Coordinates of C-alpha atoms and ligand atoms in Angstrom, one line a residue:
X14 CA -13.5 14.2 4.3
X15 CA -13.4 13.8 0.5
X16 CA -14.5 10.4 -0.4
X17 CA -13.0 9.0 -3.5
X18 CA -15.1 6.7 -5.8
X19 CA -13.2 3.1 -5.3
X20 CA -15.0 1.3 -8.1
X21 CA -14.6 4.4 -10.4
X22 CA -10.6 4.4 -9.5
X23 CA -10.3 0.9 -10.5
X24 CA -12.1 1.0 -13.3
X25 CA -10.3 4.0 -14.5
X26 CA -7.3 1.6 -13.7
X27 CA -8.4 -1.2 -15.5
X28 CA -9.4 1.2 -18.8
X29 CA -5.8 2.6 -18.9
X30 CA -4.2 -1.0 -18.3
X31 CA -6.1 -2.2 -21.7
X32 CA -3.9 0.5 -23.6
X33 CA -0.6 -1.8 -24.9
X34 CA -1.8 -4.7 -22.6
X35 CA -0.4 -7.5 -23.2
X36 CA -0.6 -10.8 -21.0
X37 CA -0.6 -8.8 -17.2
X38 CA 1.8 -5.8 -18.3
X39 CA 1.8 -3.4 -20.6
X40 CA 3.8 -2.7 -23.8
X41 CA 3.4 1.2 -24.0
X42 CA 6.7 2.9 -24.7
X43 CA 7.0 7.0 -24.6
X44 CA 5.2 8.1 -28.4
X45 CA 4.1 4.6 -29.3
X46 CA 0.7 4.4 -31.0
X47 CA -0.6 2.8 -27.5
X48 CA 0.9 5.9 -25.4
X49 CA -0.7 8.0 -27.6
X50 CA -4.3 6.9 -27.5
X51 CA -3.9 6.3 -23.5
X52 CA -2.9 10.2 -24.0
X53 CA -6.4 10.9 -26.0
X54 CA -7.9 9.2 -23.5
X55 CA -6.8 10.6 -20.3
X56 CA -7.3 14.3 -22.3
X57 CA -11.1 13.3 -22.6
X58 CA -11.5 12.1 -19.0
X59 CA -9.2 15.8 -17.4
X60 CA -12.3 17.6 -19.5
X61 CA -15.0 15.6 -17.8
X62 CA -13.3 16.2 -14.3
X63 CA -14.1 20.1 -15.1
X64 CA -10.2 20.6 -16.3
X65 CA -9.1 22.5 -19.2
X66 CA -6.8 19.9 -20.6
X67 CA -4.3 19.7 -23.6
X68 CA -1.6 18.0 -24.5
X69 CA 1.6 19.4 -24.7
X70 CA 4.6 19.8 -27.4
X71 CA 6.6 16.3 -25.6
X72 CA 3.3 14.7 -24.6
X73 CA 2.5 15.5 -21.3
X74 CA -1.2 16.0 -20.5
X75 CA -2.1 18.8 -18.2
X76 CA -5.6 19.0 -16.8
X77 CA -5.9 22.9 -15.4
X78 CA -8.4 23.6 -12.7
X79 CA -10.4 27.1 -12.7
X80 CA -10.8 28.2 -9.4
X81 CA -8.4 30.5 -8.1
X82 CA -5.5 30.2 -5.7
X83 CA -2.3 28.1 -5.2
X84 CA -2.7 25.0 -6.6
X85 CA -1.0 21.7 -6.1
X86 CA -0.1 19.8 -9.1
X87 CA -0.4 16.2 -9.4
X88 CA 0.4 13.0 -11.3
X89 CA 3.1 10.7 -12.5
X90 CA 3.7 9.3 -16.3
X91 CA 1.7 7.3 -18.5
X92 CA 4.4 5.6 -20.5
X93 CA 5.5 2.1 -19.3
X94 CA 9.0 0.2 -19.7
X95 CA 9.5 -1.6 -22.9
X96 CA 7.8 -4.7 -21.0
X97 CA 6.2 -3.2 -17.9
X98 CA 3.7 -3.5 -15.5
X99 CA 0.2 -2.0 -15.5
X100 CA 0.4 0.2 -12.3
X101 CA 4.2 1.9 -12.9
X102 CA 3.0 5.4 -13.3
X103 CA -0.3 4.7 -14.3
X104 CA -1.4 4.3 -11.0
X105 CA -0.4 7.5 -10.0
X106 CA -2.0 9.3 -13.3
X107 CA -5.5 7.6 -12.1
X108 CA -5.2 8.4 -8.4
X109 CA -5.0 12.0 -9.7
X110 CA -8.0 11.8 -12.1
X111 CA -9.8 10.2 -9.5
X112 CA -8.9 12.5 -7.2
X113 CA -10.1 15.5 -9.7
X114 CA -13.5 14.2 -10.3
X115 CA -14.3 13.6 -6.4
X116 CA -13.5 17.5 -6.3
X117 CA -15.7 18.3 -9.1
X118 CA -18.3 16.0 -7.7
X119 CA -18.2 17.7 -3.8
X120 CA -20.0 20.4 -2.8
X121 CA -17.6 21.1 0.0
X122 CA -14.4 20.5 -1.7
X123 CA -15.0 21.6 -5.2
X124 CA -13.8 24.9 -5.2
X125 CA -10.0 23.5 -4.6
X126 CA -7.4 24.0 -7.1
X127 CA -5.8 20.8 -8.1
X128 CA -4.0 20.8 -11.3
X129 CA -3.0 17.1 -12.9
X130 CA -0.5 15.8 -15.0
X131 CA 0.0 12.5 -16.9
X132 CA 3.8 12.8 -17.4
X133 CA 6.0 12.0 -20.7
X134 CA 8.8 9.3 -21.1
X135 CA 9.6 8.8 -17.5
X136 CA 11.0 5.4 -18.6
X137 CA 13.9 7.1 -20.5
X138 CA 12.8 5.3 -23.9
X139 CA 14.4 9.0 -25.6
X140 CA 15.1 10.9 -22.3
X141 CA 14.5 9.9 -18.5
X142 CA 12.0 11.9 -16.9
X143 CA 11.4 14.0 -20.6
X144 CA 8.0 15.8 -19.4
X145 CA 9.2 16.9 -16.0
X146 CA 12.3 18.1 -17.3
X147 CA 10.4 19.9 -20.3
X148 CA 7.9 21.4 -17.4
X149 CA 10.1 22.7 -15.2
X150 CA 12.9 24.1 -18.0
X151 CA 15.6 21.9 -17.7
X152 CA 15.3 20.1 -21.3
X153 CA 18.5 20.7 -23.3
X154 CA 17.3 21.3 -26.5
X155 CA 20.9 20.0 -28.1
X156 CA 19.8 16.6 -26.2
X157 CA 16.5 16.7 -27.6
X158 CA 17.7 17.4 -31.5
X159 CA 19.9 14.0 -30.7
X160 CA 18.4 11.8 -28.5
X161 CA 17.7 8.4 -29.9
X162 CA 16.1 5.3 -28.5
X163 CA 17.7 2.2 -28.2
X164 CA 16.4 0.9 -31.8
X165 CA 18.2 4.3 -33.2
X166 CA 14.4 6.3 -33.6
X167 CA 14.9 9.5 -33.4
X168 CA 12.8 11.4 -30.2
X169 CA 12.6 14.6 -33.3
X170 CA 10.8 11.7 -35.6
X171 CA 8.8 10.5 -32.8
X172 CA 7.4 13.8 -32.2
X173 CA 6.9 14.4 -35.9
X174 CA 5.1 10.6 -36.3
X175 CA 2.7 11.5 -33.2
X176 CA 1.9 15.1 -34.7
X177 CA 3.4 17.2 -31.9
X178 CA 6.0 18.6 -33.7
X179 CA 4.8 22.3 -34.3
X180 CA 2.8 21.8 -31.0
X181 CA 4.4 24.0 -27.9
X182 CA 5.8 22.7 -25.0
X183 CA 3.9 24.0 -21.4
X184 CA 6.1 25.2 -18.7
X185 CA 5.0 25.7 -15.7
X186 CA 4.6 28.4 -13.7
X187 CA 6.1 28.4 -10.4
X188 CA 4.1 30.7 -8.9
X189 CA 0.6 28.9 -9.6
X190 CA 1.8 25.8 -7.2
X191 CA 2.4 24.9 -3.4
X192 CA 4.0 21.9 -4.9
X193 CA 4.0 18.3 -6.8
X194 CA 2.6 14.8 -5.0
X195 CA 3.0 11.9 -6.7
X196 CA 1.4 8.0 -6.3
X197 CA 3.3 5.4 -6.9
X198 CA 3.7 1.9 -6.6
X199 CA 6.7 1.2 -4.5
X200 CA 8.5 -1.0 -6.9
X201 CA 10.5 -3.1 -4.2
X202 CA 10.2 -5.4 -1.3
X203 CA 9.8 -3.0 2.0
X204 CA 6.4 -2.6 2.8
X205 CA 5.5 -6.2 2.1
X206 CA 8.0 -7.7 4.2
X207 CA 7.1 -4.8 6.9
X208 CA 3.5 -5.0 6.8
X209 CA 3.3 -1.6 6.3
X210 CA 0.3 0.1 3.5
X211 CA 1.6 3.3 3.0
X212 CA 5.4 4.8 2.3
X213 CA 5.8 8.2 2.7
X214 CA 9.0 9.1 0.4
X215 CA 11.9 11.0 2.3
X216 CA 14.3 10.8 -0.8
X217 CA 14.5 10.0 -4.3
X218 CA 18.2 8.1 -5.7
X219 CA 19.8 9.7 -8.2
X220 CA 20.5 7.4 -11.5
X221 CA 23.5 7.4 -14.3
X222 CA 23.6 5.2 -17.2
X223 CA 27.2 4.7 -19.4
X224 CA 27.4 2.5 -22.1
X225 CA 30.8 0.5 -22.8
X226 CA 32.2 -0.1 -26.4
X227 CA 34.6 -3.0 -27.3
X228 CA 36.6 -2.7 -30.5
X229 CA 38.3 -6.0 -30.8
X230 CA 39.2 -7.9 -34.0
X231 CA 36.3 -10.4 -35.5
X232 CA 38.2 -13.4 -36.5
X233 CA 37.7 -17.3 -37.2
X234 CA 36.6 -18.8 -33.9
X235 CA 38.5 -22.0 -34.5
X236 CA 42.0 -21.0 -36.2
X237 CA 42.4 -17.9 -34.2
X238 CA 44.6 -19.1 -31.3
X239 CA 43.8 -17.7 -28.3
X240 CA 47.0 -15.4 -27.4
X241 CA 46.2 -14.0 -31.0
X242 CA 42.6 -13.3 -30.2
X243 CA 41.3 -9.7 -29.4
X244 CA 37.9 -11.0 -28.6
X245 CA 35.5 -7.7 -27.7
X246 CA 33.4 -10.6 -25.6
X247 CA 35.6 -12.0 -23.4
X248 CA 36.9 -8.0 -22.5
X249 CA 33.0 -7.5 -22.0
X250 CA 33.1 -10.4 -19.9
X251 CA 36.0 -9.2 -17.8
X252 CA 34.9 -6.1 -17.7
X253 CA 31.4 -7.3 -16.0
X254 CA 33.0 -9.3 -13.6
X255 CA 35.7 -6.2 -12.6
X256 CA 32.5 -4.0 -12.4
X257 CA 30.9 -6.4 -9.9
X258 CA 33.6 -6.8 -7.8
X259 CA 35.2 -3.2 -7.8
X260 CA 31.7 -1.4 -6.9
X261 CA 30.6 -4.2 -4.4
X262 CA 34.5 -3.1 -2.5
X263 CA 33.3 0.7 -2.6
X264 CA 29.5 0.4 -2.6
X265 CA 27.0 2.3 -0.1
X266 CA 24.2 1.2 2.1
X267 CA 21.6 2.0 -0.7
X268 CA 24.3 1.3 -3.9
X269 CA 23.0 -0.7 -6.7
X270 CA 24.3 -1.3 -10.3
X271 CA 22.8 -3.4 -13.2
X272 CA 24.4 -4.3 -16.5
X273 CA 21.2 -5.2 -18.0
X274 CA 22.3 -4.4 -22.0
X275 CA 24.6 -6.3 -23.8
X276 CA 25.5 -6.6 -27.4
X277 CA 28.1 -8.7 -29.8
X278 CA 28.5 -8.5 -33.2
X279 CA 28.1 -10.4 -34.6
X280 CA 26.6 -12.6 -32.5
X281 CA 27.6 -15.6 -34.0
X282 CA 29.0 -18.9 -32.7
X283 CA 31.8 -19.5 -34.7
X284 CA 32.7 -15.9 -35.1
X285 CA 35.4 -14.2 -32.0
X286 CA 33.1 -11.2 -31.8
X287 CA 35.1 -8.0 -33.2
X288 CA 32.6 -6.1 -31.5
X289 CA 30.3 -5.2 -28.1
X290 CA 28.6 -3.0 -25.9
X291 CA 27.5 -3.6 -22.5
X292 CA 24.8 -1.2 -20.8
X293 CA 26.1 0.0 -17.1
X294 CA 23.6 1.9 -14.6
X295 CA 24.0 2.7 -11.4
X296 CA 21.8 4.5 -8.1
X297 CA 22.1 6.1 -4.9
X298 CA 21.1 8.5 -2.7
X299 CA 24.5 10.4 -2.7
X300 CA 25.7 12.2 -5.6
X301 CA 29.3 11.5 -4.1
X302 CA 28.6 7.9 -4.4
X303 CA 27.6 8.5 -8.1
X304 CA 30.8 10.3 -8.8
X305 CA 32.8 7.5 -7.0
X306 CA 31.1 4.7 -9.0
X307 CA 31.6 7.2 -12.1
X308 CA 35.4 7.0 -11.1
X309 CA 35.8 3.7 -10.7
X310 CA 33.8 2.6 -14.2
X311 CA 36.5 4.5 -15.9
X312 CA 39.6 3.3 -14.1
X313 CA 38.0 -0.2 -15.1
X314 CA 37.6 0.2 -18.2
X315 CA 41.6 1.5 -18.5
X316 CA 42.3 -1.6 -16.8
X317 CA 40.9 -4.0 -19.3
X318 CA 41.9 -2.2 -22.3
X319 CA 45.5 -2.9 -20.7
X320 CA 45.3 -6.4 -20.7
X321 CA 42.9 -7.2 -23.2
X322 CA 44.8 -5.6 -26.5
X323 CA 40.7 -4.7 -27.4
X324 CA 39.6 -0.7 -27.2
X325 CA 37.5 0.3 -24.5
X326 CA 35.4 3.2 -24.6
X327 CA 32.8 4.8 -22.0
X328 CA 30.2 7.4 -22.9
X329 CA 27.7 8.6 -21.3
X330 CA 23.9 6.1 -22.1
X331 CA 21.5 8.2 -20.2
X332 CA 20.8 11.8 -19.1
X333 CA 21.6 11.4 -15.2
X334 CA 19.1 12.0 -12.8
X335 CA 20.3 13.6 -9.7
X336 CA 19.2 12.2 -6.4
X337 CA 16.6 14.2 -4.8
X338 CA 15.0 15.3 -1.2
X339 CA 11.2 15.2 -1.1
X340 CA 9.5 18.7 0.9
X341 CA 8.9 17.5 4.8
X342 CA 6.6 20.3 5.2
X343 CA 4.7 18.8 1.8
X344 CA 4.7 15.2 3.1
X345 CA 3.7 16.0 6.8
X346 CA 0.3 16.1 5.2
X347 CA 0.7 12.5 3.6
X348 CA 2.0 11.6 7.3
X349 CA -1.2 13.1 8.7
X350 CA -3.7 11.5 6.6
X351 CA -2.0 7.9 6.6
X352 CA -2.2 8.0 10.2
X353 CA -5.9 8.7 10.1
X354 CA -6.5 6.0 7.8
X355 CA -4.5 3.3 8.3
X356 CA -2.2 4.4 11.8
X357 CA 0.5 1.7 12.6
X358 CA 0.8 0.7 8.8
X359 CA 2.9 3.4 7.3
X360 CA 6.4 4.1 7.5
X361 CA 9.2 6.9 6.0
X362 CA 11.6 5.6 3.3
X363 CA 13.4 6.3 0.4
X364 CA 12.7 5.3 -3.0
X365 CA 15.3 2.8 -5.1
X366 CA 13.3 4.0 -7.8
X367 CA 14.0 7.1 -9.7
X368 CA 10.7 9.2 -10.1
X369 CA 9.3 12.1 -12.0
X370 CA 9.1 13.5 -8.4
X371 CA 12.4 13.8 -8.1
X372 CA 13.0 16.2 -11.2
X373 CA 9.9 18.0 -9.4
X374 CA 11.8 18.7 -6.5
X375 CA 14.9 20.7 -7.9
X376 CA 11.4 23.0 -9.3
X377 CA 8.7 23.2 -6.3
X378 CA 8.2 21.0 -3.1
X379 CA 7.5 17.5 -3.8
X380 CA 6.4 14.5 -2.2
X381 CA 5.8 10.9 -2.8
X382 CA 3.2 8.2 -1.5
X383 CA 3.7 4.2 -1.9
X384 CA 1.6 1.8 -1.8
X385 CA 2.7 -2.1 -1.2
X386 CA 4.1 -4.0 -4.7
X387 CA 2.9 -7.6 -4.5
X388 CA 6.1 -9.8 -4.5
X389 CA 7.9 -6.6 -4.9
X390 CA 8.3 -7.0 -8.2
X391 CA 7.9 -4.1 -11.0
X392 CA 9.0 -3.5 -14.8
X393 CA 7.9 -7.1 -15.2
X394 CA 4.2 -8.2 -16.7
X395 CA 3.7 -9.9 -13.4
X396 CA 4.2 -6.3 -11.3
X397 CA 0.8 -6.0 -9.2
X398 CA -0.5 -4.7 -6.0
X399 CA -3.6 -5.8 -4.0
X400 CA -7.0 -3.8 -4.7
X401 CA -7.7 -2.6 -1.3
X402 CA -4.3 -1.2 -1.1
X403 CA -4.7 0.8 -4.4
X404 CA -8.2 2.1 -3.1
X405 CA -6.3 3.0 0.1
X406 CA -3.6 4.6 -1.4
X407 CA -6.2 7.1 -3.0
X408 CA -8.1 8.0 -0.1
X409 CA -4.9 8.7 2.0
X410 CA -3.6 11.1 -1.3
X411 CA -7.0 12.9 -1.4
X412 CA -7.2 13.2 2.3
X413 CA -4.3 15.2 2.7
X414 CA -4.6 17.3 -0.6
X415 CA -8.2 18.3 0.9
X416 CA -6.3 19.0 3.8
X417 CA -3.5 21.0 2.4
X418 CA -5.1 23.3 0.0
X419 CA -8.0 23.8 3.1
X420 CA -4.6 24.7 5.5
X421 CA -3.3 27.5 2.6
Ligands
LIG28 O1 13.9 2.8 -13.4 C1 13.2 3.5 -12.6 O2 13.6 3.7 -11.4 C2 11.9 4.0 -13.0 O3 10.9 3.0 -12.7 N1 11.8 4.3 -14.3
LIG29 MN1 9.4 2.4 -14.1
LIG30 MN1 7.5 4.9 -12.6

């Protein structure tokens, strides 16, 4: 069996967490100078696991094995949330390092061919999942030339600030790979409150992101009667409170919307706001649930515009992300090694989470491992898992990658 080094992972861990840490999380959006140096960093340590490792023309970082033979790629992303916690993606990047150097270090195992990938911009700062779609092809370049954060940086200025504007994008080639695994922390509640170690991912939701616009008229907030106002809050408000009510009458087992973005202009008490914006996203499993919720935003948004004499717009906020089915013959492997190592403490289930994974799987077989959240908590500072079930979660990956590539 190929034994990982555990004090090596978390130290790896620990040295990836100190790039952007602040308090327990990490501050390390896609292309800031934090994400950047991680990037440096994790190029150095792919070259010291016996990769051949660059970084790419969106800032992914590919570590390229040299023996021969189908490979299997893995990683996750190394950007974070604009406050997010230290093992979303990261952990994932590491286990594959790690992973990589207990090949290089095995006499037995060495001759493998694992490729590894530390992922760009997963966190949708520019463009969700931006690597994996630049990878595998699907990155519309029209999107690219006018994508924009939410602080209106440019993603072309970002590239050109963190010098990998002239440098060329990889793609990768199908041909090279059996498939994609991915780490991850499970981001949720289920295998706490189970008592379960391990997750083995049968599907990926699917994610879409609109953005509302209000076009009232600012006004004084204490002469303006109120059946002369055309307040852009109080038809944010209403719309909110439609939203929540409408897609809880139509939602699906696995539904779940948040309206986590707001914005009034100009944000002052004594001021009838003229103007706001209010964030939408929603996630399931069924891309007809997607297009339902898609429906039903829009004949809300009619509906308040009616009665609210204030314009309402919808555009789209976010590239979507399709929902996604992860390779049964790829996780049968992850099945097999987690019941060797820990055997009544794994289960199936599907991620609330989207995941670079799930852009992977539209390209080669994919599959995804979870280990335990503490709390179930995630894109917080306080998002954290315990130590032994970050070294387990290694083991279990390495396990069956030693025994997939030694079944091909
Ligand atoms: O939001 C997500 O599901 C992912 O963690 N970016
Ligand atoms: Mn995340
Ligand atoms: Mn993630």
């Amino acid at each position: 069996m190929l034994r990982i080094n555990a004090e090596r992972l978390i130290r790896d861990l620990l040295h990836l967490r100190a790039f952007g840490s602040q308090s327990s999380g990490v501050v390390r959006p896609a292309f800031s100078q934090a994400d950047m140096q991680a990037r440096y960093w994790l190029r150095e340590q792919f070259e010291q696991a016996g990769l051949t490792s660059r970084i790419d023309g969106v800032g992914n970082v590919l570590g390229f094995s040299p023996h021969p033979g189908k490979a299997l790629l893995i990683g996750s992303h190394a950007d974070s949330q604009p406050t997010g916690g230290w093992l979303d993606g990261a952990m994932g990047v590491i286990y594959a390092l790690e992973i990589a150097k207990s090949l290089s270090e095995s006499d037995s195992y060495r001759h493998l061919p694992v490729d590894i990938v530390a992922l760009q911009d997963e966190e949708s700062r520019f463009i969700g999942c931006l690597g994996a779609k630049s990878l595998t092809g699907v990155l519309d370049d029209h999107v690219v030339r006018h994508a924009t954060d939410k602080d209106g940086i440019r993603l072309v200025d970002a590239l050109e600030a963190a010098g990998l504007s002239e440098v060329p994008r990889e793609r990768l080639d199908r041909t090279r790979y059996i498939g994609f695994l991915e780490a991850h922390i499970e981001q949720g509640p289920t295998l706490e409150v189970n008592s379960k170690r391990i997750g083995i991912v049968t599907e990926i939701v699917g994610v879409r992101g609109l953005k509302a616009i209000f076009r009232g008229q600012q006004n004084h907030a204490g002469t303006t009667m109120m059946a002369l106002r055309r307040d852009a809050s109080t038809a944010l408000y209403a719309f909110a409170h439609r939203i929540n009510q409408v897609f809880a009458a139509h939602a699906a087992e696995r539904s779940v919307w948040t309206m986590g973005r707001a914005k009034l202009v100009p944000n002052a008490t004594s001021i009838i706001p003229g103007y706001a914006e209010l964030d939408l996203q929603f996630r399931d499993a069924s891309e007809s649930q997607l297009d339902r919720f898609t429906a039903l935003a829009y004949e809300t948004a009619d509906e308040i515009a009616k009665s609210s004499l204030v314009g309402v717009e919808l555009i789209e906020a976010r590239s979507p992300v399709a929902p996604s089915k992860m390779s049964e013959s790829l996780y049968s492997y992850l099945e097999r090694s987690a019941r060797q190592h820990v055997p009544n403490a794994w289960i199936h289930m599907p991620s609330g989470a989207f995941h670079d994974a799930g852009v992977m799987a539209d390209f080669m077989p994919s599959a995804m491992l979870f280990i335990p959240s503490i709390g179930g908590i995630s894109h917080d500072f306080a998002e954290d898992s315990h130590r032994d079930d970050l070294i387990l979660g290694c083991q279990v990956m390495a396990t069956a990658v030693v025994d997939l590539l030694a079944s091909c």
